[in-house]
Short mmCIF file of C-alpha atoms in Angstrom, two decimals:
data_model
loop_
_atom_site.label_atom_id
_atom_site.label_comp_id
_atom_site.label_asym_id
_atom_site.label_seq_id
_atom_site.Cartn_x
_atom_site.Cartn_y
_atom_site.Cartn_z
CA MET N 1 15.39 2.36 -10.43
CA ALA N 2 17.79 2.01 -13.36
CA GLN N 3 19.24 -1.45 -13.79
CA PRO N 4 23.05 -1.74 -13.51
CA GLN N 5 24.98 -2.73 -16.62
CA THR N 6 28.01 -4.94 -17.13
CA SER N 7 31.26 -3.72 -18.70
CA THR N 8 30.06 -5.06 -22.07
CA GLY N 9 27.02 -2.80 -22.00
CA ILE N 10 24.56 -5.67 -21.59
CA GLU N 11 21.84 -5.00 -19.05
CA TYR N 12 22.34 -7.00 -15.89
CA GLN N 13 19.31 -8.25 -13.97
CA PRO N 14 20.06 -8.37 -10.21
CA THR N 15 18.68 -11.77 -9.29
CA LEU N 16 20.84 -12.41 -6.28
CA LYS N 17 18.59 -13.63 -3.48
CA LEU N 18 21.18 -12.46 -0.96
CA GLU N 19 20.52 -8.81 -1.84
CA ARG N 20 16.77 -9.24 -1.53
CA TRP N 21 17.21 -10.94 1.84
CA LYS N 22 19.49 -8.11 2.88
CA GLY N 23 16.83 -5.53 2.02
CA MET N 24 14.07 -7.48 3.76
CA ILE N 25 16.14 -7.94 6.91
CA MET N 26 16.96 -4.23 6.95
CA VAL N 27 13.34 -3.07 6.80
CA LEU N 28 12.26 -5.71 9.33
CA ILE N 29 14.89 -4.57 11.82
CA GLY N 30 13.98 -0.94 11.19
CA ALA N 31 10.27 -1.62 11.71
CA ILE N 32 10.94 -3.56 14.89
CA LEU N 33 13.13 -0.75 16.23
CA TRP N 34 10.34 1.76 15.53
CA GLY N 35 7.85 -0.45 17.32
CA VAL N 36 10.07 -1.04 20.34
CA SER N 37 10.93 2.68 20.59
CA GLY N 38 7.21 3.40 20.94
CA THR N 39 7.06 1.06 23.92
CA ALA N 40 10.19 2.70 25.37
CA ALA N 41 8.46 6.07 25.06
CA GLN N 42 5.41 4.67 26.84
CA VAL N 43 7.59 3.72 29.81
CA LEU N 44 9.12 7.21 29.90
CA PHE N 45 5.68 8.87 29.80
CA GLN N 46 3.82 6.66 32.24
CA ASN N 47 6.55 5.63 34.69
CA ASN N 48 9.08 8.47 34.59
CA GLY N 49 6.91 11.54 34.03
CA PHE N 50 8.43 12.64 30.70
CA GLN N 51 6.36 14.84 28.37
CA PRO N 52 5.86 14.02 24.66
CA ALA N 53 6.91 17.50 23.45
CA TRP N 54 10.27 17.32 25.28
CA LEU N 55 11.09 13.84 23.96
CA VAL N 56 10.12 14.80 20.40
CA THR N 57 12.30 17.93 20.59
CA VAL N 58 15.35 15.99 21.82
CA ARG N 59 14.72 13.09 19.44
CA MET N 60 14.45 15.31 16.38
CA GLY N 61 17.32 17.59 17.36
CA LEU N 62 19.94 14.91 17.98
CA SER N 63 18.87 12.66 15.09
CA GLY N 64 18.68 15.63 12.70
CA LEU N 65 22.14 16.83 13.69
CA ILE N 66 23.64 13.37 13.14
CA LEU N 67 21.90 13.01 9.75
CA VAL N 68 23.18 16.41 8.57
CA LEU N 69 26.72 15.55 9.69
CA PHE N 70 26.52 12.20 7.88
CA SER N 71 25.31 14.03 4.76
CA MET N 72 28.23 16.45 4.94
CA ILE N 73 30.64 13.53 5.14
CA GLY N 74 28.95 11.45 2.46
CA ALA N 75 27.55 14.00 -0.02
CA GLY N 76 29.79 16.96 0.80
CA THR N 77 29.20 20.31 2.50
CA GLN N 78 28.14 22.14 -0.66
CA LYS N 79 25.42 19.63 -1.56
CA THR N 80 24.19 19.49 2.03
CA PHE N 81 23.75 23.30 2.30
CA VAL N 82 22.69 24.14 -1.27
CA ILE N 83 18.98 23.98 -0.39
CA TRP N 84 19.38 27.10 1.79
CA LYS N 85 20.19 29.13 -1.33
CA ARG N 86 16.72 28.41 -2.77
CA PRO N 87 13.98 30.26 -0.81
CA LYS N 88 11.07 28.32 -2.35
CA ASP N 89 12.61 24.98 -1.37
CA VAL N 90 13.35 26.31 2.12
CA LEU N 91 9.66 27.21 2.48
CA TYR N 92 8.64 23.68 1.46
CA LEU N 93 11.23 22.29 3.88
CA VAL N 94 9.77 24.31 6.78
CA VAL N 95 6.21 23.18 5.92
CA PHE N 96 7.41 19.57 5.84
CA ALA N 97 9.16 20.02 9.19
CA VAL N 98 6.12 21.54 10.93
CA ILE N 99 3.21 19.55 9.51
CA GLY N 100 5.06 16.39 8.56
CA LEU N 101 7.76 15.68 11.13
CA ILE N 102 6.45 17.56 14.16
CA GLY N 103 2.92 16.51 13.28
CA VAL N 104 3.59 12.80 12.95
CA GLN N 105 5.99 12.46 15.90
CA TYR N 106 4.20 14.68 18.42
CA SER N 107 0.74 13.24 17.71
CA PHE N 108 2.15 9.70 17.85
CA PHE N 109 3.79 10.26 21.23
CA VAL N 110 0.72 12.00 22.66
CA THR N 111 -1.38 9.01 21.58
CA ILE N 112 1.06 6.73 23.40
CA ALA N 113 0.83 8.89 26.53
CA LEU N 114 -2.99 8.73 26.43
CA SER N 115 -3.23 5.01 25.64
CA ASN N 116 -0.32 2.68 24.86
CA ALA N 117 2.32 2.12 22.20
CA ALA N 118 0.50 -0.73 20.47
CA THR N 119 -2.73 1.23 20.02
CA ALA N 120 -0.89 4.37 18.87
CA THR N 121 1.09 2.45 16.25
CA ILE N 122 -1.96 0.64 14.91
CA LEU N 123 -4.01 3.85 14.62
CA GLN N 124 -1.11 5.50 12.79
CA TYR N 125 -1.31 2.72 10.20
CA LEU N 126 -4.53 4.29 8.94
CA GLY N 127 -2.21 6.66 7.06
CA PRO N 128 -2.20 4.65 3.78
CA VAL N 129 -6.00 4.80 3.76
CA ALA N 130 -5.86 8.58 4.10
CA ILE N 131 -3.49 8.68 1.11
CA THR N 132 -5.88 6.52 -0.93
CA LEU N 133 -8.86 8.77 -0.17
CA TYR N 134 -6.85 11.93 -0.89
CA LEU N 135 -5.71 10.63 -4.28
CA ALA N 136 -9.25 9.58 -5.15
CA LEU N 137 -10.48 13.13 -4.45
CA ARG N 138 -7.56 14.78 -6.20
CA LEU N 139 -7.91 12.61 -9.32
CA ARG N 140 -11.72 12.88 -9.14
CA ARG N 141 -12.35 9.18 -9.37
CA MET N 142 -14.05 6.62 -7.22
CA PRO N 143 -11.83 4.13 -5.36
CA ASN N 144 -11.62 0.76 -7.10
CA ARG N 145 -12.75 -2.45 -5.41
CA TRP N 146 -9.44 -3.07 -3.64
CA GLU N 147 -9.22 0.49 -2.37
CA SER N 148 -12.86 0.34 -1.26
CA LEU N 149 -12.19 -2.92 0.59
CA ALA N 150 -9.19 -1.30 2.31
CA VAL N 151 -11.29 1.69 3.42
CA VAL N 152 -14.04 -0.58 4.80
CA LEU N 153 -11.51 -2.76 6.63
CA ALA N 154 -9.85 0.33 8.09
CA PHE N 155 -13.18 1.69 9.36
CA VAL N 156 -14.28 -1.65 10.80
CA GLY N 157 -10.85 -2.27 12.30
CA THR N 158 -10.78 1.12 13.99
CA CYS N 159 -14.26 0.60 15.46
CA LEU N 160 -13.29 -2.84 16.81
CA LEU N 161 -9.99 -1.53 18.19
CA ILE N 162 -11.43 1.42 20.11
CA THR N 163 -14.44 -0.51 21.47
CA ASP N 164 -12.91 -3.98 21.96
CA GLY N 165 -16.40 -5.34 21.31
CA ARG N 166 -18.01 -3.31 24.10
CA TRP N 167 -20.32 -1.15 22.01
CA ASN N 168 -21.80 0.64 25.00
CA ALA N 169 -18.40 1.85 26.20
CA ILE N 170 -15.26 3.04 24.39
CA SER N 171 -12.15 1.19 25.61
CA ILE N 172 -9.81 3.97 24.41
CA SER N 173 -10.13 7.59 25.52
CA PRO N 174 -11.52 10.06 22.95
CA GLY N 175 -8.29 12.04 23.22
CA ALA N 176 -6.21 9.00 22.23
CA VAL N 177 -8.48 8.30 19.25
CA SER N 178 -8.32 11.93 18.10
CA TRP N 179 -4.55 12.17 18.36
CA GLY N 180 -4.18 8.74 16.74
CA LEU N 181 -6.21 9.87 13.73
CA ILE N 182 -4.19 13.09 13.55
CA SER N 183 -1.08 10.92 13.56
CA ALA N 184 -2.42 8.93 10.60
CA LEU N 185 -3.17 12.12 8.65
CA ALA N 186 0.27 13.52 9.49
CA LEU N 187 1.85 10.26 8.32
CA ALA N 188 0.01 10.57 5.00
CA PHE N 189 1.27 14.15 4.61
CA TYR N 190 4.79 13.11 5.66
CA THR N 191 4.79 10.40 2.97
CA MET N 192 3.47 12.46 0.06
CA PHE N 193 4.55 16.09 0.53
CA PRO N 194 8.38 15.92 0.38
CA GLN N 195 8.70 13.62 -2.66
CA LYS N 196 10.05 16.34 -4.99
CA LEU N 197 12.49 17.61 -2.39
CA ILE N 198 13.77 14.12 -1.62
CA LYS N 199 14.16 13.34 -5.33
CA GLN N 200 16.21 16.51 -5.82
CA TYR N 201 18.34 16.58 -2.66
CA GLY N 202 18.19 13.08 -1.13
CA SER N 203 16.33 11.69 1.87
CA ALA N 204 19.08 12.11 4.47
CA ILE N 205 19.54 15.82 3.68
CA ILE N 206 15.83 16.67 3.65
CA VAL N 207 14.88 14.68 6.73
CA GLY N 208 18.00 15.79 8.59
CA TRP N 209 17.35 19.49 8.03
CA ALA N 210 13.60 19.08 8.67
CA MET N 211 14.32 17.39 12.00
CA LEU N 212 16.65 20.21 13.01
CA ILE N 213 14.10 22.87 11.98
CA GLY N 214 11.33 21.07 13.87
CA SER N 215 13.49 20.73 16.97
CA VAL N 216 14.45 24.43 16.94
CA LEU N 217 10.80 25.49 16.56
CA LEU N 218 9.66 23.17 19.35
CA SER N 219 12.43 24.54 21.57
CA PHE N 220 10.44 27.76 21.90
CA VAL N 221 7.58 25.74 23.42
CA THR N 222 9.47 23.17 25.48
CA HIS N 223 13.09 23.84 26.40
CA PRO N 224 15.12 20.63 25.80
CA TRP N 225 17.96 21.86 28.04
CA ARG N 226 15.60 21.79 31.02
CA LEU N 227 15.59 18.18 32.06
CA GLN N 228 12.22 16.80 33.13
CA GLY N 229 10.84 13.58 34.50
CA THR N 230 12.46 11.16 36.89
CA TRP N 231 15.98 10.40 35.66
CA SER N 232 17.80 7.17 36.31
CA TYR N 233 20.29 5.01 34.48
CA TRP N 234 17.36 3.06 33.00
CA ALA N 235 15.61 6.26 31.87
CA LEU N 236 18.82 7.47 30.20
CA GLU N 237 19.09 4.16 28.34
CA LEU N 238 15.50 4.45 27.12
CA VAL N 239 15.98 8.03 25.89
CA THR N 240 19.19 6.99 24.12
CA PHE N 241 17.40 4.05 22.50
CA VAL N 242 14.53 6.24 21.27
CA VAL N 243 16.92 8.82 19.80
CA LEU N 244 19.59 6.58 18.27
CA PHE N 245 17.95 3.24 17.48
CA GLY N 246 14.27 4.21 17.29
CA THR N 247 14.95 7.20 15.02
CA LEU N 248 18.41 7.33 13.43
CA VAL N 249 19.20 3.62 12.89
CA ALA N 250 15.62 2.73 11.98
CA PHE N 251 15.45 5.53 9.42
CA TYR N 252 18.83 4.57 7.91
CA LEU N 253 17.86 0.90 7.58
CA TYR N 254 14.54 1.86 5.97
CA LEU N 255 16.33 4.04 3.40
CA GLU N 256 18.96 1.40 2.65
CA SER N 257 16.31 -1.31 2.20
CA LEU N 258 14.89 0.60 -0.79
CA ARG N 259 18.12 -0.15 -2.65
CA TYR N 260 17.32 -3.86 -2.65
CA ILE N 261 13.52 -4.21 -2.52
CA THR N 262 10.56 -2.24 -3.86
CA PRO N 263 8.63 0.40 -1.87
CA SER N 264 5.53 -1.83 -1.89
CA GLU N 265 7.52 -4.67 -0.35
CA THR N 266 8.89 -2.25 2.22
CA SER N 267 5.33 -1.24 3.16
CA LEU N 268 4.32 -4.87 3.56
CA LEU N 269 7.29 -5.71 5.77
CA GLY N 270 6.70 -2.50 7.73
CA CYS N 271 3.70 -4.24 9.29
CA ALA N 272 6.24 -5.68 11.73
CA GLU N 273 6.20 -2.30 13.50
CA PRO N 274 2.75 -2.47 15.15
CA LEU N 275 3.12 -6.19 15.77
CA SER N 276 6.49 -5.74 17.50
CA SER N 277 5.10 -2.82 19.51
CA ALA N 278 2.13 -4.89 20.66
CA PHE N 279 4.34 -7.89 21.50
CA VAL N 280 6.82 -5.87 23.56
CA ALA N 281 4.01 -4.01 25.33
CA MET N 282 2.36 -7.31 26.29
CA MET N 283 5.60 -8.94 27.39
CA PHE N 284 7.04 -6.11 29.49
CA LEU N 285 4.24 -3.65 30.24
CA HIS N 286 1.41 -6.16 30.68
CA VAL N 287 -0.74 -4.35 28.11
CA ARG N 288 -3.63 -6.57 27.08
CA LEU N 289 -5.71 -6.29 23.93
CA GLY N 290 -8.94 -8.28 23.84
CA LEU N 291 -9.78 -10.69 21.03
CA ILE N 292 -12.07 -8.17 19.31
CA ALA N 293 -9.37 -5.49 19.52
CA TRP N 294 -6.86 -7.90 17.95
CA ILE N 295 -9.29 -8.60 15.10
CA GLY N 296 -9.57 -4.83 14.60
CA ALA N 297 -5.78 -4.48 14.62
CA PHE N 298 -5.36 -7.13 11.92
CA CYS N 299 -8.11 -5.49 9.85
CA ILE N 300 -6.07 -2.28 9.86
CA LEU N 301 -2.87 -4.15 8.99
CA ALA N 302 -4.75 -5.89 6.16
CA THR N 303 -5.42 -2.50 4.59
CA VAL N 304 -1.67 -1.90 4.29
CA VAL N 305 -1.21 -5.31 2.63
CA ILE N 306 -4.08 -4.70 0.18
CA LEU N 307 -2.92 -1.20 -0.78
CA SER N 308 0.71 -2.31 -1.12
CA ARG N 309 -0.19 -5.26 -3.36
CA LYS N 310 -2.51 -3.05 -5.38
CA SER N 311 0.22 -0.43 -5.90
CA ALA N 312 2.55 -3.18 -7.08
CA GLY N 313 0.00 -4.22 -9.71
CA ARG N 314 -0.63 -7.64 -8.21
#
């Protein structure tokens, strides 16, 4: 990011601790909101009979619409719609919407429905490892010692998490493990694929349109206008929280945090997401992870720390 300059033309180094604290607080709140929204979705799936596809369709549709409207107000109508005049970019946008957004959100919610929010979030955090392995293959080089350590920790952590130390019996269903791994791969794709589009058009525009495209496509499979599940005032509050705070506000805070802190620092602080999800699940849903499973969870989180510090050149 280019450094701001004073009126005299002398480069100004932003050393204000207040701005760094502002960025760190933003990403922490965003990560916590993501984690808590996973637990809210678990309640809707297991207690109210909601289906993952319906919630993903509504979540993406409403959040995407709000993001596009915000983009029109902030960046202007012409800049918001200019991507639709470029067929190649539209094709990339649709691919991002289907594989990236639908892939990461649907697989994540299905994992929650088959297990719990804490487990789903932790399995999704294997995404950075998938990125590391992909780059190693693409660049035709062996992972260095830190990357190798991250891969080993991720493998060991996953084994400990899904077995909880009971090697003769898997504590998580095979379906949950499969969808959790798909979620990690989708997260890796979601992170890497749209970089050129975001650099050219901006995050809010790309993610907003991709969410709307994904929601429209999913509407052919699950009709969002057909209400499902057991509705109550509490269920309505949970759906509202997932859509507004767990998607829109969390995404906005994550984007804004990058103005004040580096992406590697954002990744490190993002570890608050699985921890907050596990804490809320234990406090309110009585989800219990055994000691071995907790060790596995922290092994997976350690991979994010290692890869983030490595990418920062530390």
